[in-house]
PDB file of N, CA and C in Angstrom:
ATOM      1  N   MET A 982      90.184  34.998  83.280  1.00 85.00           N
ATOM      2  CA  MET A 982      91.183  34.602  84.218  1.00 85.00           C
ATOM      3  C   MET A 982      91.577  33.149  84.192  1.00 85.00           C
ATOM      4  N   LEU A 983      92.759  32.725  84.464  1.00 88.00           N
ATOM      5  CA  LEU A 983      93.140  31.368  84.513  1.00 88.00           C
ATOM      6  C   LEU A 983      93.214  31.005  85.790  1.00 88.00           C
ATOM      7  N   ALA A 984      93.030  29.650  86.190  1.00 88.00           N
ATOM      8  CA  ALA A 984      93.135  29.215  87.370  1.00 88.00           C
ATOM      9  C   ALA A 984      93.698  27.629  87.160  1.00 88.00           C
ATOM     10  N   GLU A 985      94.540  27.113  88.240  1.00 90.00           N
ATOM     11  CA  GLU A 985      95.192  25.906  88.068  1.00 90.00           C
ATOM     12  C   GLU A 985      94.763  24.882  89.048  1.00 90.00           C
ATOM     13  N   ILE A 986      94.522  23.672  88.620  1.00 92.00           N
ATOM     14  CA  ILE A 986      94.216  22.616  89.794  1.00 92.00           C
ATOM     15  C   ILE A 986      95.598  22.277  90.457  1.00 92.00           C
ATOM     16  N   ARG A 987      95.574  22.290  91.637  1.00 93.00           N
ATOM     17  CA  ARG A 987      96.648  21.922  92.498  1.00 93.00           C
ATOM     18  C   ARG A 987      96.453  20.449  93.206  1.00 93.00           C
ATOM     19  N   GLY A 988      97.520  20.115  93.858  1.00 93.00           N
ATOM     20  CA  GLY A 988      97.311  18.872  94.831  1.00 93.00           C
ATOM     21  C   GLY A 988      95.875  18.797  95.509  1.00 93.00           C
ATOM     22  N   ARG A 989      95.351  17.605  95.634  1.00 93.00           N
ATOM     23  CA  ARG A 989      94.045  17.290  96.301  1.00 93.00           C
ATOM     24  C   ARG A 989      92.936  18.062  95.501  1.00 93.00           C
ATOM     25  N   SER A 990      92.998  18.198  94.209  1.00 92.00           N
ATOM     26  CA  SER A 990      92.006  19.044  93.393  1.00 92.00           C
ATOM     27  C   SER A 990      91.591  20.208  93.916  1.00 92.00           C
ATOM     28  N   GLN A 991      92.537  21.167  94.363  1.00 93.00           N
ATOM     29  CA  GLN A 991      92.237  22.409  94.936  1.00 93.00           C
ATOM     30  C   GLN A 991      92.528  23.312  93.893  1.00 93.00           C
ATOM     31  N   ILE A 992      91.536  24.488  93.754  1.00 92.00           N
ATOM     32  CA  ILE A 992      91.715  25.536  92.861  1.00 92.00           C
ATOM     33  C   ILE A 992      91.697  26.825  93.542  1.00 92.00           C
ATOM     34  N   THR A 993      92.644  27.858  93.288  1.00 91.00           N
ATOM     35  CA  THR A 993      92.601  29.085  93.959  1.00 91.00           C
ATOM     36  C   THR A 993      91.677  29.999  93.104  1.00 91.00           C
ATOM     37  N   ILE A 994      90.604  30.704  93.875  1.00 92.00           N
ATOM     38  CA  ILE A 994      89.899  31.634  93.041  1.00 92.00           C
ATOM     39  C   ILE A 994      90.464  32.963  93.034  1.00 92.00           C
ATOM     40  N   PRO A 995      90.660  33.635  91.952  1.00 92.00           N
ATOM     41  CA  PRO A 995      91.287  34.922  92.072  1.00 92.00           C
ATOM     42  C   PRO A 995      90.805  35.824  93.037  1.00 92.00           C
ATOM     43  N   SER A 996      91.696  36.605  93.617  1.00 92.00           N
ATOM     44  CA  SER A 996      91.154  37.663  94.615  1.00 92.00           C
ATOM     45  C   SER A 996      90.387  38.718  94.399  1.00 92.00           C
ATOM     46  N   GLU A 997      90.408  39.044  93.079  1.00 94.00           N
ATOM     47  CA  GLU A 997      89.424  40.075  92.433  1.00 94.00           C
ATOM     48  C   GLU A 997      87.985  39.568  92.711  1.00 94.00           C
ATOM     49  N   ILE A 998      87.822  38.077  92.466  1.00 93.00           N
ATOM     50  CA  ILE A 998      86.484  37.539  92.589  1.00 93.00           C
ATOM     51  C   ILE A 998      86.059  37.386  94.054  1.00 93.00           C
ATOM     52  N   ILE A 999      87.067  37.093  94.796  1.00 93.00           N
ATOM     53  CA  ILE A 999      86.741  36.830  96.281  1.00 93.00           C
ATOM     54  C   ILE A 999      86.338  38.136  96.832  1.00 93.00           C
ATOM     55  N   LYS A1000      87.014  39.240  96.525  1.00 94.00           N
ATOM     56  CA  LYS A1000      86.629  40.486  97.078  1.00 94.00           C
ATOM     57  C   LYS A1000      85.210  40.925  96.563  1.00 94.00           C
ATOM     58  N   LYS A1001      85.107  40.718  95.281  1.00 94.00           N
ATOM     59  CA  LYS A1001      83.791  41.326  94.577  1.00 94.00           C
ATOM     60  C   LYS A1001      82.584  40.710  95.130  1.00 94.00           C
ATOM     61  N   LEU A1002      82.702  39.309  95.468  1.00 91.00           N
ATOM     62  CA  LEU A1002      81.485  38.558  95.858  1.00 91.00           C
ATOM     63  C   LEU A1002      81.722  38.279  97.478  1.00 91.00           C
ATOM     64  N   GLY A1003      82.605  38.937  98.242  1.00 92.00           N
ATOM     65  CA  GLY A1003      82.554  38.931  99.744  1.00 92.00           C
ATOM     66  C   GLY A1003      82.642  37.452 100.094  1.00 92.00           C
ATOM     67  N   ILE A1004      83.617  36.788  99.426  1.00 93.00           N
ATOM     68  CA  ILE A1004      83.609  35.419 100.023  1.00 93.00           C
ATOM     69  C   ILE A1004      85.025  35.347 100.966  1.00 93.00           C
ATOM     70  N   SER A1005      84.588  34.529 102.016  1.00 92.00           N
ATOM     71  CA  SER A1005      85.433  34.274 103.041  1.00 92.00           C
ATOM     72  C   SER A1005      85.901  32.830 103.215  1.00 92.00           C
ATOM     73  N   GLU A1006      86.943  32.489 104.002  1.00 92.00           N
ATOM     74  CA  GLU A1006      87.366  31.079 104.073  1.00 92.00           C
ATOM     75  C   GLU A1006      86.390  30.406 105.046  1.00 92.00           C
ATOM     76  N   GLY A1007      86.006  29.214 104.553  1.00 92.00           N
ATOM     77  CA  GLY A1007      85.009  28.492 105.086  1.00 92.00           C
ATOM     78  C   GLY A1007      83.662  28.604 104.574  1.00 92.00           C
ATOM     79  N   ASP A1008      83.519  29.432 103.595  1.00 94.00           N
ATOM     80  CA  ASP A1008      82.061  29.615 102.803  1.00 94.00           C
ATOM     81  C   ASP A1008      81.888  28.247 101.981  1.00 94.00           C
ATOM     82  N   LYS A1009      80.670  28.120 101.887  1.00 94.00           N
ATOM     83  CA  LYS A1009      80.089  26.972 101.209  1.00 94.00           C
ATOM     84  C   LYS A1009      79.720  27.221  99.663  1.00 94.00           C
ATOM     85  N   PHE A1010      79.789  26.315  98.801  1.00 94.00           N
ATOM     86  CA  PHE A1010      79.466  26.388  97.674  1.00 94.00           C
ATOM     87  C   PHE A1010      78.583  25.361  96.916  1.00 94.00           C
ATOM     88  N   ASP A1011      77.649  25.702  96.002  1.00 95.00           N
ATOM     89  CA  ASP A1011      76.987  24.650  95.273  1.00 95.00           C
ATOM     90  C   ASP A1011      77.866  24.333  93.964  1.00 95.00           C
ATOM     91  N   ILE A1012      78.202  23.153  93.619  1.00 95.00           N
ATOM     92  CA  ILE A1012      79.006  23.018  92.480  1.00 95.00           C
ATOM     93  C   ILE A1012      78.400  22.197  91.536  1.00 95.00           C
ATOM     94  N   MET A1013      78.318  22.653  90.329  1.00 96.00           N
ATOM     95  CA  MET A1013      77.546  22.102  89.189  1.00 96.00           C
ATOM     96  C   MET A1013      78.464  21.797  87.962  1.00 96.00           C
ATOM     97  N   GLU A1014      78.243  20.665  87.435  1.00 96.00           N
ATOM     98  CA  GLU A1014      78.777  20.501  86.081  1.00 96.00           C
ATOM     99  C   GLU A1014      77.817  20.565  85.167  1.00 96.00           C
ATOM    100  N   ARG A1015      78.011  21.377  83.969  1.00 94.00           N
ATOM    101  CA  ARG A1015      77.140  21.749  82.970  1.00 94.00           C
ATOM    102  C   ARG A1015      77.705  22.088  81.565  1.00 94.00           C
ATOM    103  N   ASP A1016      77.237  21.358  80.556  1.00 96.00           N
ATOM    104  CA  ASP A1016      77.812  21.508  79.275  1.00 96.00           C
ATOM    105  C   ASP A1016      79.436  21.906  79.195  1.00 96.00           C
ATOM    106  N   GLY A1017      80.035  20.887  79.760  1.00 95.00           N
ATOM    107  CA  GLY A1017      81.415  20.665  79.920  1.00 95.00           C
ATOM    108  C   GLY A1017      82.305  21.993  80.699  1.00 95.00           C
ATOM    109  N   GLY A1018      81.271  22.612  81.547  1.00 95.00           N
ATOM    110  CA  GLY A1018      81.859  23.638  82.519  1.00 95.00           C
ATOM    111  C   GLY A1018      81.743  23.184  83.882  1.00 95.00           C
ATOM    112  N   ILE A1019      82.398  23.946  84.904  1.00 94.00           N
ATOM    113  CA  ILE A1019      82.122  23.698  86.247  1.00 94.00           C
ATOM    114  C   ILE A1019      81.633  25.031  86.798  1.00 94.00           C
ATOM    115  N   PHE A1020      80.644  25.121  87.549  1.00 94.00           N
ATOM    116  CA  PHE A1020      80.008  26.480  88.166  1.00 94.00           C
ATOM    117  C   PHE A1020      79.975  26.261  89.563  1.00 94.00           C
ATOM    118  N   LEU A1021      80.370  27.296  90.071  1.00 93.00           N
ATOM    119  CA  LEU A1021      80.377  27.525  91.654  1.00 93.00           C
ATOM    120  C   LEU A1021      79.358  28.501  92.020  1.00 93.00           C
ATOM    121  N   CYS A1022      78.547  28.331  92.933  1.00 93.00           N
ATOM    122  CA  CYS A1022      77.662  29.129  93.399  1.00 93.00           C
ATOM    123  C   CYS A1022      77.545  29.263  94.971  1.00 93.00           C
ATOM    124  N   PRO A1023      77.956  30.550  95.480  1.00 91.00           N
ATOM    125  CA  PRO A1023      78.064  30.624  96.982  1.00 91.00           C
ATOM    126  C   PRO A1023      76.593  30.271  97.719  1.00 91.00           C
ATOM    127  N   VAL A1024      76.518  29.669  98.722  1.00 92.00           N
ATOM    128  CA  VAL A1024      75.381  29.387  99.409  1.00 92.00           C
ATOM    129  C   VAL A1024      75.482  29.583 100.802  1.00 92.00           C
ATOM    130  N   VAL A1025      74.506  29.711 101.552  1.00 88.00           N
ATOM    131  CA  VAL A1025      74.488  29.795 103.017  1.00 88.00           C
ATOM    132  C   VAL A1025      73.696  28.556 103.499  1.00 88.00           C
ATOM    133  N   VAL A1026      74.478  27.786 104.459  1.00 88.00           N
ATOM    134  CA  VAL A1026      73.681  26.626 105.096  1.00 88.00           C
ATOM    135  C   VAL A1026      73.474  26.927 106.370  1.00 88.00           C
ATOM    136  N   TYR A1027      72.250  26.795 106.741  1.00 87.00           N
ATOM    137  CA  TYR A1027      71.802  26.816 108.085  1.00 87.00           C
ATOM    138  C   TYR A1027      71.598  25.469 108.880  1.00 87.00           C
ATOM    139  N   PRO A1028      71.842  25.434 110.056  1.00 90.00           N
ATOM    140  CA  PRO A1028      71.657  24.162 110.777  1.00 90.00           C
ATOM    141  C   PRO A1028      70.339  23.815 111.014  1.00 90.00           C
ATOM    142  N   LYS A1029      70.129  22.456 110.806  1.00 91.00           N
ATOM    143  CA  LYS A1029      68.623  21.933 110.830  1.00 91.00           C
ATOM    144  C   LYS A1029      67.806  22.439 112.017  1.00 91.00           C
ATOM    145  N   ASP A1030      68.584  22.476 113.301  1.00 91.00           N
ATOM    146  CA  ASP A1030      67.672  22.884 114.436  1.00 91.00           C
ATOM    147  C   ASP A1030      67.227  24.412 114.445  1.00 91.00           C
ATOM    148  N   LYS A1031      68.204  25.183 113.732  1.00 90.00           N
ATOM    149  CA  LYS A1031      67.727  26.629 113.475  1.00 90.00           C
ATOM    150  C   LYS A1031      66.509  26.594 112.600  1.00 90.00           C
ATOM    151  N   ILE A1032      66.419  25.864 111.432  1.00 90.00           N
ATOM    152  CA  ILE A1032      65.488  25.947 110.517  1.00 90.00           C
ATOM    153  C   ILE A1032      64.188  25.369 111.221  1.00 90.00           C
ATOM    154  N   ALA A1033      64.309  24.416 112.085  1.00 90.00           N
ATOM    155  CA  ALA A1033      63.070  23.888 112.979  1.00 90.00           C
ATOM    156  C   ALA A1033      62.586  24.790 113.695  1.00 90.00           C
ATOM    157  N   LYS A1034      63.354  25.527 114.432  1.00 90.00           N
ATOM    158  CA  LYS A1034      63.012  26.595 115.275  1.00 90.00           C
ATOM    159  C   LYS A1034      62.183  27.757 114.586  1.00 90.00           C
ATOM    160  N   ILE A1035      62.777  28.066 113.376  1.00 89.00           N
ATOM    161  CA  ILE A1035      62.166  29.264 112.610  1.00 89.00           C
ATOM    162  C   ILE A1035      60.785  28.596 112.094  1.00 89.00           C
ATOM    163  N   ALA A1036      60.727  27.424 111.759  1.00 88.00           N
ATOM    164  CA  ALA A1036      59.458  26.834 111.174  1.00 88.00           C
ATOM    165  C   ALA A1036      58.444  26.928 112.099  1.00 88.00           C
ATOM    166  N   LYS A1037      58.830  26.543 113.306  1.00 87.00           N
ATOM    167  CA  LYS A1037      57.805  26.460 114.377  1.00 87.00           C
ATOM    168  C   LYS A1037      57.360  27.794 114.747  1.00 87.00           C
ATOM    169  N   ILE A1038      58.133  28.809 114.900  1.00 86.00           N
ATOM    170  CA  ILE A1038      57.841  30.328 115.220  1.00 86.00           C
ATOM    171  C   ILE A1038      56.832  30.826 113.919  1.00 86.00           C
ATOM    172  N   LEU A1039      57.096  30.497 112.734  1.00 86.00           N
ATOM    173  CA  LEU A1039      56.246  30.955 111.837  1.00 86.00           C
ATOM    174  C   LEU A1039      54.946  30.153 111.651  1.00 86.00           C
ATOM    175  N   LYS A1040      54.931  28.977 112.202  1.00 84.00           N
ATOM    176  CA  LYS A1040      53.589  28.254 112.085  1.00 84.00           C
ATOM    177  C   LYS A1040      52.756  28.948 113.135  1.00 84.00           C
ATOM    178  N   GLU A1041      53.478  29.278 114.308  1.00 81.00           N
ATOM    179  CA  GLU A1041      52.528  29.815 115.496  1.00 81.00           C
ATOM    180  C   GLU A1041      52.198  31.107 115.109  1.00 81.00           C
ATOM    181  N   SER A1042      52.881  31.832 114.280  1.00 80.00           N
ATOM    182  CA  SER A1042      52.435  33.251 113.843  1.00 80.00           C
ATOM    183  C   SER A1042      51.367  33.283 112.875  1.00 80.00           C
ATOM    184  N   GLU A1043      51.228  32.166 112.267  1.00 79.00           N
ATOM    185  CA  GLU A1043      50.039  32.038 111.309  1.00 79.00           C
ATOM    186  C   GLU A1043      48.613  32.413 111.787  1.00 79.00           C
ATOM    187  N   ASN A1044      48.573  31.974 113.082  1.00 70.00           N
ATOM    188  CA  ASN A1044      47.278  32.243 113.893  1.00 70.00           C
ATOM    189  C   ASN A1044      47.032  33.813 114.044  1.00 70.00           C
ATOM    190  N   ASP A1045      47.952  34.532 113.929  1.00 70.00           N
ATOM    191  CA  ASP A1045      47.868  36.057 114.014  1.00 70.00           C
ATOM    192  C   ASP A1045      47.717  36.742 112.727  1.00 70.00           C
ATOM    193  N   THR A1046      47.745  36.105 111.766  1.00 71.00           N
ATOM    194  CA  THR A1046      47.735  36.813 110.425  1.00 71.00           C
ATOM    195  C   THR A1046      46.411  37.678 110.236  1.00 71.00           C
ATOM    196  N   LYS A1047      45.427  37.323 110.740  1.00 66.00           N
ATOM    197  CA  LYS A1047      44.127  38.016 110.572  1.00 66.00           C
ATOM    198  C   LYS A1047      44.133  39.314 111.309  1.00 66.00           C
ATOM    199  N   THR A1048      44.785  39.328 112.530  1.00 71.00           N
ATOM    200  CA  THR A1048      44.781  40.530 113.390  1.00 71.00           C
ATOM    201  C   THR A1048      45.961  41.392 113.157  1.00 71.00           C
ATOM    202  N   ARG A1049      47.111  41.023 112.650  1.00 67.00           N
ATOM    203  CA  ARG A1049      48.335  41.667 112.642  1.00 67.00           C
ATOM    204  C   ARG A1049      48.393  42.527 111.264  1.00 67.00           C
ATOM    205  N   THR A1050      49.234  43.530 111.487  1.00 71.00           N
ATOM    206  CA  THR A1050      49.374  44.464 110.089  1.00 71.00           C
ATOM    207  C   THR A1050      50.602  43.784 109.383  1.00 71.00           C
ATOM    208  N   ALA A1051      50.903  44.184 108.214  1.00 78.00           N
ATOM    209  CA  ALA A1051      51.917  43.709 107.486  1.00 78.00           C
ATOM    210  C   ALA A1051      53.146  44.418 107.797  1.00 78.00           C
ATOM    211  N   PHE A1052      54.201  43.586 107.735  1.00 84.00           N
ATOM    212  CA  PHE A1052      55.433  44.223 108.221  1.00 84.00           C
ATOM    213  C   PHE A1052      56.334  44.590 106.909  1.00 84.00           C
ATOM    214  N   GLU A1053      57.128  45.613 107.240  1.00 87.00           N
ATOM    215  CA  GLU A1053      58.187  46.131 106.033  1.00 87.00           C
ATOM    216  C   GLU A1053      59.273  44.931 105.826  1.00 87.00           C
ATOM    217  N   SER A1054      59.569  44.219 106.792  1.00 88.00           N
ATOM    218  CA  SER A1054      60.695  43.151 106.662  1.00 88.00           C
ATOM    219  C   SER A1054      60.512  42.067 107.587  1.00 88.00           C
ATOM    220  N   VAL A1055      61.168  40.908 107.442  1.00 85.00           N
ATOM    221  CA  VAL A1055      61.089  39.822 108.424  1.00 85.00           C
ATOM    222  C   VAL A1055      61.766  40.191 109.865  1.00 85.00           C
ATOM    223  N   GLU A1056      62.717  41.109 109.689  1.00 87.00           N
ATOM    224  CA  GLU A1056      63.266  41.584 110.907  1.00 87.00           C
ATOM    225  C   GLU A1056      62.328  42.297 111.885  1.00 87.00           C
ATOM    226  N   ASP A1057      61.597  43.069 110.945  1.00 88.00           N
ATOM    227  CA  ASP A1057      60.454  43.821 111.867  1.00 88.00           C
ATOM    228  C   ASP A1057      59.407  42.878 112.341  1.00 88.00           C
ATOM    229  N   MET A1058      59.100  41.860 111.647  1.00 85.00           N
ATOM    230  CA  MET A1058      58.142  40.892 112.196  1.00 85.00           C
ATOM    231  C   MET A1058      58.586  40.122 113.342  1.00 85.00           C
ATOM    232  N   PHE A1059      59.967  39.657 113.316  1.00 87.00           N
ATOM    233  CA  PHE A1059      60.492  38.921 114.656  1.00 87.00           C
ATOM    234  C   PHE A1059      60.605  39.849 115.790  1.00 87.00           C
ATOM    235  N   SER A1060      60.777  41.118 115.490  1.00 88.00           N
ATOM    236  CA  SER A1060      61.130  42.182 116.519  1.00 88.00           C
ATOM    237  C   SER A1060      59.678  42.335 117.338  1.00 88.00           C
ATOM    238  N   ASP A1061      58.618  42.340 116.366  1.00 85.00           N
ATOM    239  CA  ASP A1061      57.400  42.751 116.879  1.00 85.00           C
ATOM    240  C   ASP A1061      56.863  41.437 117.922  1.00 85.00           C
ATOM    241  N   MET A1062      57.396  40.390 117.371  1.00 85.00           N
ATOM    242  CA  MET A1062      57.262  39.139 118.276  1.00 85.00           C
ATOM    243  C   MET A1062      58.127  38.881 119.320  1.00 85.00           C
ATOM    244  N   GLY A1063      59.085  39.868 119.593  1.00 87.00           N
ATOM    245  CA  GLY A1063      59.762  39.759 120.641  1.00 87.00           C
ATOM    246  C   GLY A1063      61.012  38.846 120.580  1.00 87.00           C
ATOM    247  N   ILE A1064      61.263  38.498 119.231  1.00 88.00           N
ATOM    248  CA  ILE A1064      62.247  37.480 119.014  1.00 88.00           C
ATOM    249  C   ILE A1064      63.553  38.086 118.326  1.00 88.00           C
ATOM    250  N   ASP A1065      64.705  37.698 118.888  1.00 85.00           N
ATOM    251  CA  ASP A1065      65.981  38.283 118.343  1.00 85.00           C
ATOM    252  C   ASP A1065      66.475  37.223 117.475  1.00 85.00           C
ATOM    253  N   ILE A1066      66.387  37.454 116.150  1.00 80.00           N
ATOM    254  CA  ILE A1066      66.496  36.566 115.009  1.00 80.00           C
ATOM    255  C   ILE A1066      68.110  36.136 115.091  1.00 80.00           C
ATOM    256  N   ASP A1067      68.973  36.771 115.604  1.00 82.00           N
ATOM    257  CA  ASP A1067      70.342  36.419 115.656  1.00 82.00           C
ATOM    258  C   ASP A1067      70.590  35.529 116.832  1.00 82.00           C
ATOM    259  N   ASN A1068      69.640  35.315 117.672  1.00 77.00           N
ATOM    260  CA  ASN A1068      69.812  34.222 118.943  1.00 77.00           C
ATOM    261  C   ASN A1068      68.920  33.117 118.678  1.00 77.00           C
ATOM    262  N   VAL A1069      68.344  32.727 117.408  1.00 70.00           N
ATOM    263  CA  VAL A1069      67.446  31.884 117.226  1.00 70.00           C
ATOM    264  C   VAL A1069      68.238  30.489 117.021  1.00 70.00           C
TER     265      VAL A1069
END
């Protein structure tokens, strides 16, 4: 597929790729230049305060590792801890 650089160094990503990758306006990308090519990789960026809260919760939960059972998912673990991960 061809794309063209427009004003202010903007490139339109073909709609087929946007749909296939589930990309939306405002999504962030890691941009790399390698071997004469430009590579875009979609990324998720979490605010530092949320990362700090999750790190604190995980540190506190380390004390329970000897008495707790293994969980099937991170969501199950947070649910067991009484934490709604969507509101962290």
